[in-house]
XYZ file of C-alpha atoms in Angstrom:
504
model
C -8.658 56.964 11.470
C -7.076 59.973 12.953
C -3.197 60.479 13.303
C -1.278 62.136 15.566
C 2.035 64.149 14.100
C 4.340 61.336 15.525
C 2.621 58.473 13.647
C 5.133 56.543 12.343
C 3.266 53.103 11.372
C 1.318 54.883 8.476
C 2.050 52.351 5.962
C -0.201 49.764 6.298
C -3.181 52.017 7.702
C -6.501 51.725 5.167
C -7.476 55.185 3.732
C -10.305 56.966 5.392
C -13.457 57.218 3.652
C -13.867 60.790 4.749
C -12.180 63.039 2.367
C -11.503 65.753 5.299
C -10.077 63.458 7.437
C -7.695 61.535 5.052
C -6.650 65.271 4.460
C -5.870 65.550 7.987
C -4.480 62.361 8.294
C -1.728 63.186 5.303
C -0.778 66.401 7.034
C -0.272 64.547 9.920
C 1.929 61.801 8.143
C 4.129 64.102 6.438
C 4.313 66.786 9.293
C 2.202 69.502 7.130
C 5.444 69.584 5.030
C 5.455 72.944 2.617
C 5.721 71.304 -0.479
C 2.569 69.364 -0.114
C -0.076 70.278 -2.329
C -4.069 69.659 -1.064
C -6.339 70.903 -3.793
C -10.405 70.334 -2.604
C -12.697 70.433 -4.932
C -16.474 69.287 -5.317
C -17.962 67.144 -8.144
C -21.072 67.006 -8.872
C -21.798 67.793 -5.219
C -19.111 65.163 -3.856
C -15.972 66.161 -2.064
C -12.761 65.682 -3.353
C -9.318 66.093 -3.205
C -6.386 65.972 -5.718
C -2.907 65.838 -3.520
C 0.740 66.310 -5.595
C 4.348 67.363 -4.186
C 5.220 70.858 -5.547
C 8.070 70.329 -8.014
C 7.338 67.038 -8.491
C 4.291 66.895 -10.878
C 4.025 68.547 -14.070
C 1.302 71.685 -13.775
C 0.585 71.591 -17.630
C -0.357 67.662 -17.723
C -1.914 68.181 -14.262
C -4.274 70.786 -16.232
C -4.695 68.879 -19.047
C -4.697 65.453 -17.925
C -6.599 66.026 -14.350
C -8.397 69.079 -14.074
C -9.882 69.576 -17.493
C -11.825 66.209 -17.698
C -12.878 66.162 -14.008
C -14.781 69.803 -14.463
C -16.311 68.021 -17.877
C -17.775 65.418 -15.273
C -18.453 68.266 -12.838
C -20.887 69.814 -15.752
C -22.972 66.921 -16.047
C -24.504 67.953 -12.148
C -25.117 65.935 -9.408
C -23.599 62.146 -9.554
C -22.693 59.643 -6.924
C -19.262 59.188 -5.206
C -19.149 55.592 -6.839
C -20.017 57.235 -10.046
C -17.175 59.525 -9.726
C -14.582 56.764 -8.754
C -15.643 54.478 -11.763
C -14.995 57.539 -14.134
C -11.409 57.698 -12.460
C -10.376 54.156 -12.741
C -12.526 52.872 -15.416
C -13.869 55.331 -17.802
C -11.465 57.562 -18.312
C -7.487 57.971 -19.875
C -6.473 61.060 -17.378
C -2.501 59.214 -17.519
C -0.809 56.447 -19.131
C 0.121 55.111 -15.756
C -2.762 54.616 -13.299
C -2.715 52.865 -9.412
C -5.466 51.998 -7.389
C -4.154 52.828 -3.683
C -5.484 51.153 -0.449
C -3.519 52.388 2.250
C -1.387 55.923 3.484
C 1.684 53.805 2.822
C 0.800 53.397 -1.326
C -0.066 56.855 -1.149
C 3.131 58.514 0.340
C 5.093 56.219 -1.984
C 3.287 57.331 -5.147
C 2.881 60.758 -3.985
C 7.159 60.960 -3.600
C 7.398 59.334 -7.035
C 5.565 62.189 -8.840
C 2.256 61.062 -9.036
C -1.035 63.146 -8.420
C -3.571 61.090 -5.878
C -7.178 61.771 -6.470
C -9.737 61.156 -2.997
C -12.979 60.842 -3.221
C -15.743 61.275 0.089
C -17.169 57.922 1.408
C -14.523 55.629 -0.883
C -11.813 54.429 1.268
C -9.445 53.960 -2.000
C -7.741 56.691 -4.065
C -6.261 56.610 -7.399
C -3.107 57.724 -8.553
C -1.840 59.026 -11.801
C 1.793 59.190 -13.306
C 2.148 62.886 -14.721
C 5.907 63.343 -13.380
C 7.256 66.590 -14.213
C 9.937 67.131 -11.715
C 13.794 68.245 -13.758
C 16.020 66.111 -14.586
C 19.435 65.688 -16.721
C 19.242 65.075 -20.578
C 21.023 62.109 -21.980
C 24.770 63.246 -22.491
C 27.981 62.013 -23.642
C 30.040 59.244 -21.501
C 32.402 60.950 -19.106
C 33.882 57.875 -17.903
C 33.695 55.541 -20.558
C 34.759 57.353 -23.654
C 35.168 55.670 -26.822
C 35.656 56.669 -30.762
C 33.755 54.729 -32.958
C 30.700 53.701 -30.281
C 27.522 55.281 -29.171
C 27.718 58.788 -27.607
C 25.110 58.255 -24.936
C 25.330 57.549 -21.225
C 23.020 56.616 -18.073
C 21.175 60.083 -16.392
C 20.040 59.842 -12.943
C 16.626 59.253 -13.972
C 15.704 55.212 -13.820
C 13.114 55.281 -16.143
C 14.756 57.298 -18.583
C 17.776 54.697 -18.422
C 15.449 51.760 -19.011
C 13.927 53.065 -22.045
C 17.820 53.323 -23.276
C 18.384 50.167 -22.728
C 14.986 48.868 -23.771
C 15.489 50.662 -27.376
C 18.315 48.744 -27.979
C 17.236 45.112 -27.003
C 13.850 44.757 -28.518
C 13.109 41.559 -27.090
C 10.153 39.835 -25.275
C 13.112 37.982 -23.097
C 14.473 41.517 -21.669
C 13.118 41.511 -17.762
C 12.946 44.590 -15.837
C 12.491 43.850 -12.285
C 11.459 47.151 -10.321
C 11.564 47.227 -5.981
C 12.158 49.723 -3.317
C 15.091 49.655 -1.154
C 15.487 52.150 1.864
C 13.556 52.680 4.753
C 13.564 56.384 4.024
C 14.304 56.993 0.638
C 12.424 54.059 -0.867
C 14.866 54.332 -4.048
C 13.591 52.530 -6.812
C 16.022 49.602 -7.889
C 15.613 47.877 -11.366
C 17.273 44.182 -12.321
C 17.705 43.865 -15.584
C 18.459 40.046 -17.004
C 17.668 38.253 -20.676
C 15.127 35.742 -19.438
C 16.982 32.778 -21.945
C 20.627 33.723 -21.057
C 20.721 34.389 -17.756
C 21.110 31.589 -15.164
C 18.249 31.691 -12.721
C 20.074 30.811 -9.790
C 22.101 34.100 -10.161
C 18.946 35.945 -10.879
C 17.401 34.506 -7.779
C 20.069 34.952 -5.287
C 20.451 38.559 -6.451
C 16.885 38.940 -5.791
C 17.023 37.784 -2.577
C 20.464 39.519 -1.323
C 18.501 42.831 -2.576
C 15.297 42.156 -0.291
C 17.371 41.386 2.598
C 18.986 45.172 2.890
C 17.653 47.284 5.555
C 19.384 50.406 5.127
C 17.774 53.568 5.991
C 18.971 55.404 2.735
C 20.270 54.467 -0.150
C 21.664 57.220 -2.615
C 23.869 55.350 -4.793
C 24.177 52.040 -6.824
C 27.489 51.426 -4.489
C 25.403 51.362 -1.245
C 24.286 47.863 -2.868
C 27.368 46.586 -4.011
C 28.242 45.106 -0.241
C 25.588 43.031 0.117
C 25.587 41.394 -3.621
C 29.922 41.238 -3.578
C 30.729 37.876 -2.063
C 34.263 38.981 -2.031
C 33.927 42.543 -1.219
C 35.658 42.303 1.856
C 37.909 39.745 1.323
C 39.705 40.606 -1.634
C 41.227 43.698 -3.236
C 39.396 43.286 -6.526
C 35.362 43.415 -6.792
C 33.153 40.940 -9.035
C 31.039 43.799 -9.937
C 31.664 45.967 -12.247
C 29.917 49.233 -13.266
C 29.218 51.166 -16.596
C 27.382 54.404 -17.475
C 27.042 53.114 -20.902
C 23.803 51.482 -22.561
C 25.549 49.843 -25.052
C 27.828 48.070 -22.657
C 25.006 46.985 -20.385
C 23.541 45.289 -23.265
C 26.315 43.718 -24.207
C 26.498 42.222 -20.892
C 22.872 41.177 -20.625
C 23.408 39.465 -24.022
C 26.562 37.455 -21.963
C 23.876 36.008 -19.447
C 25.021 38.740 -16.864
C 22.537 40.442 -14.467
C 22.336 44.204 -14.182
C 21.003 46.526 -11.713
C 20.115 50.168 -11.842
C 19.578 52.645 -8.900
C 17.266 55.352 -9.456
C 19.663 58.519 -8.569
C 22.935 57.516 -10.279
C 24.012 57.325 -13.730
C 25.860 54.002 -13.334
C 24.591 50.650 -13.785
C 26.213 47.340 -11.845
C 27.347 44.328 -13.496
C 27.636 40.931 -12.163
C 28.885 38.547 -12.227
C 31.935 39.481 -13.769
C 35.648 38.200 -14.571
C 38.987 39.638 -14.357
C 39.202 39.832 -18.183
C 35.813 42.244 -18.612
C 38.198 45.134 -17.084
C 40.201 45.162 -20.471
C 37.146 45.323 -22.733
C 35.752 48.340 -24.453
C 32.995 49.149 -26.807
C 35.059 50.237 -29.415
C 36.865 46.385 -29.413
C 33.461 45.586 -31.145
C 33.960 48.240 -33.745
C 37.481 47.454 -35.194
C 38.987 44.408 -36.881
C 40.115 41.766 -34.500
C 44.148 41.797 -35.051
C 44.009 45.651 -34.009
C 41.261 44.457 -31.215
C 44.015 42.172 -29.979
C 47.076 44.333 -30.312
C 45.035 47.289 -27.999
C 44.180 44.097 -25.828
C 47.676 43.629 -25.317
C 48.326 47.008 -24.561
C 45.958 47.110 -22.043
C 47.579 44.188 -20.221
C 50.855 45.579 -20.146
C 49.473 49.129 -19.065
C 48.347 46.757 -15.992
C 51.360 45.409 -15.117
C 53.299 48.783 -15.506
C 50.799 50.592 -13.175
C 50.946 47.865 -10.424
C 54.492 46.452 -10.645
C 56.979 49.091 -12.171
C 57.870 50.813 -9.304
C 58.078 48.130 -6.951
C 60.594 46.129 -9.793
C 62.526 49.278 -10.417
C 63.068 49.672 -6.494
C 63.838 45.680 -6.541
C 66.530 45.992 -9.259
C 68.181 49.303 -8.339
C 68.363 48.168 -4.281
C 68.888 44.412 -4.462
C 69.955 43.223 -8.402
C 71.770 46.378 -9.974
C 73.742 43.319 -11.731
C 70.904 43.275 -14.523
C 72.019 46.987 -15.853
C 74.505 47.616 -17.964
C 77.575 49.830 -17.018
C 76.626 53.016 -18.554
C 73.076 52.867 -17.029
C 74.109 51.641 -13.346
C 76.614 54.541 -13.129
C 73.831 57.102 -14.132
C 71.490 55.351 -11.695
C 74.153 55.442 -8.874
C 74.732 59.236 -9.627
C 71.413 59.921 -9.330
C 70.554 57.930 -6.231
C 73.619 59.192 -4.196
C 72.844 62.965 -4.741
C 68.937 62.437 -2.653
C 68.778 62.471 0.809
C 66.183 59.887 1.286
C 66.383 56.394 0.947
C 64.766 54.988 -2.184
C 61.508 53.370 -1.267
C 60.649 56.590 0.779
C 61.387 58.660 -2.552
C 58.884 56.553 -4.308
C 56.369 56.233 -1.795
C 56.572 59.698 -1.594
C 56.218 60.761 -5.257
C 53.157 57.871 -5.519
C 51.375 60.064 -2.850
C 51.965 63.579 -4.053
C 50.867 62.183 -7.676
C 47.534 61.031 -5.736
C 46.818 64.145 -3.757
C 47.482 66.011 -7.239
C 45.256 63.634 -9.101
C 42.544 63.936 -6.271
C 42.743 67.649 -6.390
C 42.002 67.684 -10.299
C 39.142 65.821 -9.562
C 37.776 67.962 -7.040
C 38.372 70.966 -8.481
C 36.303 72.644 -11.328
C 36.672 71.342 -14.695
C 38.281 74.495 -15.863
C 41.000 74.424 -14.097
C 41.141 70.827 -12.723
C 43.196 69.518 -15.419
C 45.489 72.435 -15.255
C 46.252 71.596 -11.907
C 47.071 68.211 -12.402
C 49.460 69.202 -15.473
C 51.216 72.108 -14.261
C 51.403 71.181 -11.007
C 53.270 67.669 -11.953
C 55.711 69.796 -14.185
C 56.335 71.996 -11.910
C 56.922 70.313 -8.651
C 58.563 67.643 -10.534
C 60.948 69.603 -11.945
C 61.682 71.421 -8.833
C 62.069 67.976 -7.150
C 64.717 66.925 -8.978
C 66.625 70.057 -9.414
C 66.886 70.751 -5.798
C 67.930 66.683 -5.198
C 65.256 65.955 -3.528
C 64.386 62.851 -5.356
C 66.403 61.804 -9.060
C 65.646 61.939 -12.385
C 65.464 58.447 -13.639
C 63.169 58.125 -10.410
C 60.404 60.548 -11.881
C 60.443 59.211 -15.443
C 59.089 56.023 -13.712
C 56.804 57.566 -11.860
C 55.425 59.701 -14.839
C 55.143 56.054 -16.759
C 53.436 54.258 -13.837
C 50.815 57.739 -13.656
C 49.945 57.295 -17.249
C 49.818 53.660 -17.565
C 47.464 53.574 -14.560
C 44.580 56.064 -16.285
C 44.360 53.166 -19.071
C 42.222 51.177 -16.840
C 39.713 53.128 -14.919
C 37.497 50.401 -13.673
C 40.912 48.778 -11.647
C 42.394 52.011 -10.544
C 41.336 51.734 -6.770
C 42.994 48.333 -6.934
C 45.752 49.601 -8.868
C 46.926 52.527 -6.384
C 47.034 50.280 -3.330
C 48.761 47.223 -5.036
C 50.980 50.123 -5.995
C 52.290 50.592 -2.844
C 52.771 47.052 -1.956
C 54.667 46.230 -4.724
C 56.974 49.420 -3.943
C 57.218 47.880 -0.080
C 57.613 44.305 -1.099
C 60.720 45.086 -3.914
C 61.802 47.036 -1.197
C 62.333 44.663 1.190
C 62.902 41.760 -0.199
C 63.994 42.627 -4.048
C 62.764 40.172 -6.615
C 62.142 37.836 -4.102
C 59.411 39.942 -2.483
C 58.000 40.952 -5.655
C 57.370 36.858 -5.847
C 55.997 36.532 -2.954
C 53.678 39.435 -3.375
C 52.468 37.923 -6.380
C 52.055 34.445 -5.162
C 49.968 36.232 -2.292
C 48.010 38.549 -5.015
C 47.145 35.147 -6.895
C 45.880 33.181 -4.279
C 43.752 36.017 -2.972
C 42.086 36.440 -6.690
C 41.809 32.719 -7.505
C 39.595 32.432 -4.021
C 36.938 35.082 -5.446
C 34.002 32.528 -6.883
C 31.247 34.837 -6.573
C 27.945 33.132 -7.860
C 29.604 29.703 -8.548
C 31.975 31.604 -11.398
C 35.864 32.153 -10.652
C 37.274 35.638 -11.059
C 40.146 34.285 -13.292
C 37.640 32.473 -15.467
C 37.957 31.395 -18.474
C 41.779 30.860 -17.904
C 41.303 29.154 -14.373
C 39.532 27.239 -15.039
C 40.340 26.462 -18.505
C 37.092 27.363 -21.087
C 38.227 26.364 -24.562
C 35.184 27.900 -26.019
C 35.702 31.284 -24.466
C 39.459 32.329 -24.019
C 40.249 33.959 -27.189
C 37.969 36.523 -25.829
C 40.477 36.949 -23.060
C 43.616 37.851 -25.366
C 41.525 39.159 -28.906
C 37.811 39.550 -30.148
C 36.155 36.636 -31.613
C 34.957 37.492 -35.091
C 31.110 38.082 -35.557
C 31.160 35.123 -37.690
C 31.968 33.025 -34.732
C 29.610 34.908 -32.953
C 27.168 33.870 -35.676
C 27.624 30.455 -34.890
C 28.028 30.535 -30.688
C 27.698 33.048 -28.291
C 29.344 32.298 -25.432
C 27.856 33.340 -21.854
C 28.975 33.938 -18.219
C 26.933 30.474 -17.276
C 29.732 28.560 -19.014
C 32.242 29.541 -16.554
C 29.649 28.433 -13.479
C 31.067 25.361 -11.787
C 28.098 22.650 -11.019
C 29.740 21.505 -7.987
C 29.386 24.633 -5.952
C 29.580 24.719 -2.257
C 26.908 26.097 -0.381
C 26.736 29.738 -0.199
C 28.640 31.773 2.972
C 27.275 34.926 4.161
C 24.287 37.432 3.682
C 22.877 35.570 0.553
C 23.078 32.313 2.352
C 20.101 30.051 1.948
């Protein structure tokens, strides 16, 4: 079959039994792209072709595993095309991964995945061998989820490497990997991971269905998938989908009956469904005694309160409820605020915006100077602002405490940064009454999150006695011997029919 350069319906087209015609077809489909390598060879008098993509295959592996065995077959003299094809598919072990291809769509998919494809004249099929050799980043230390006692490896951008990191830790046949390709242009590998004896079949089925309905042209990171699998993505400030770069954390979540999704090209794994309390856990919690874990976990809850509500509470008390302060502190606050030219609410918002700008600058600049810009900028600008009378010194202390507390929970930082502004406005407009109203609205929104029939506030609401201890502490490993809870215990059996993209 002959192709024109603008041929688009190649995916289901059968491979031509004429090798030279098949090569012309491939050049037409790919627009004769520069990195398409076609090596025409003759084996025992039969025209063949070895096709690969430059930079995607290993040259050494191709020479050792492909060319040398084929040349040995060529030394045996005349042979038939069928004999060559049987040698390639049945009588040789040229590579660990081998696949027989029937359409040009399969050929393109495997070529661009780092496979070498061999065509044989008069045979309307091809054989693909996995000899990938593209450059990839090696396994390194975690960047955003650092721990002291837990493992020090993290995911990379290569999905096969990430799968091996998980499999190495969980040597059980119950661990399932389901691979698919998403994205009309990118054909990105996406893998669903779960434990068959712990994950809910209903959750796995719904995630599989949601992913199959994605029609995006390109999928570059795992976050491209989140709007399609997170039911509360557009309705809540929080998310029931977490992400992690740690293989040990993923294994822990799998053991709890959760489902994880890996996307090729991104070093983060999606975890779902999750609850609010999951954001306050770290792998170090499983490396310390329970009493210390209880202490650190409560510190994280306190840090969350300070990061979200402390500036708004300060504004509400100073503007509407000054009687709560002692006389000495009240006089100091009054003197500080009278020396500033702007209203207190405007001061707080101005400092918070300035903090976010410095944080963003620190993230985007090279690491060698990024941290210095944030620290030096905060010290110099903060000191100059106080001395010039633009902001008050007590307010600068409040912002410093808030900024420090917000770094304790990196997974909640996007929600914290927005909620902080909301609480400042609520406290400035209505005092403690405004804060109470904001909390009620927030709680109503959070309680409405019920993704995959799992309430985001579980195991507090609805109350689950066997799991509530893990919210404020960590159960001992002797208790885990008796019973290890899973996310399935939080599921509500009287779940209403699902709405949205994943509805059946």
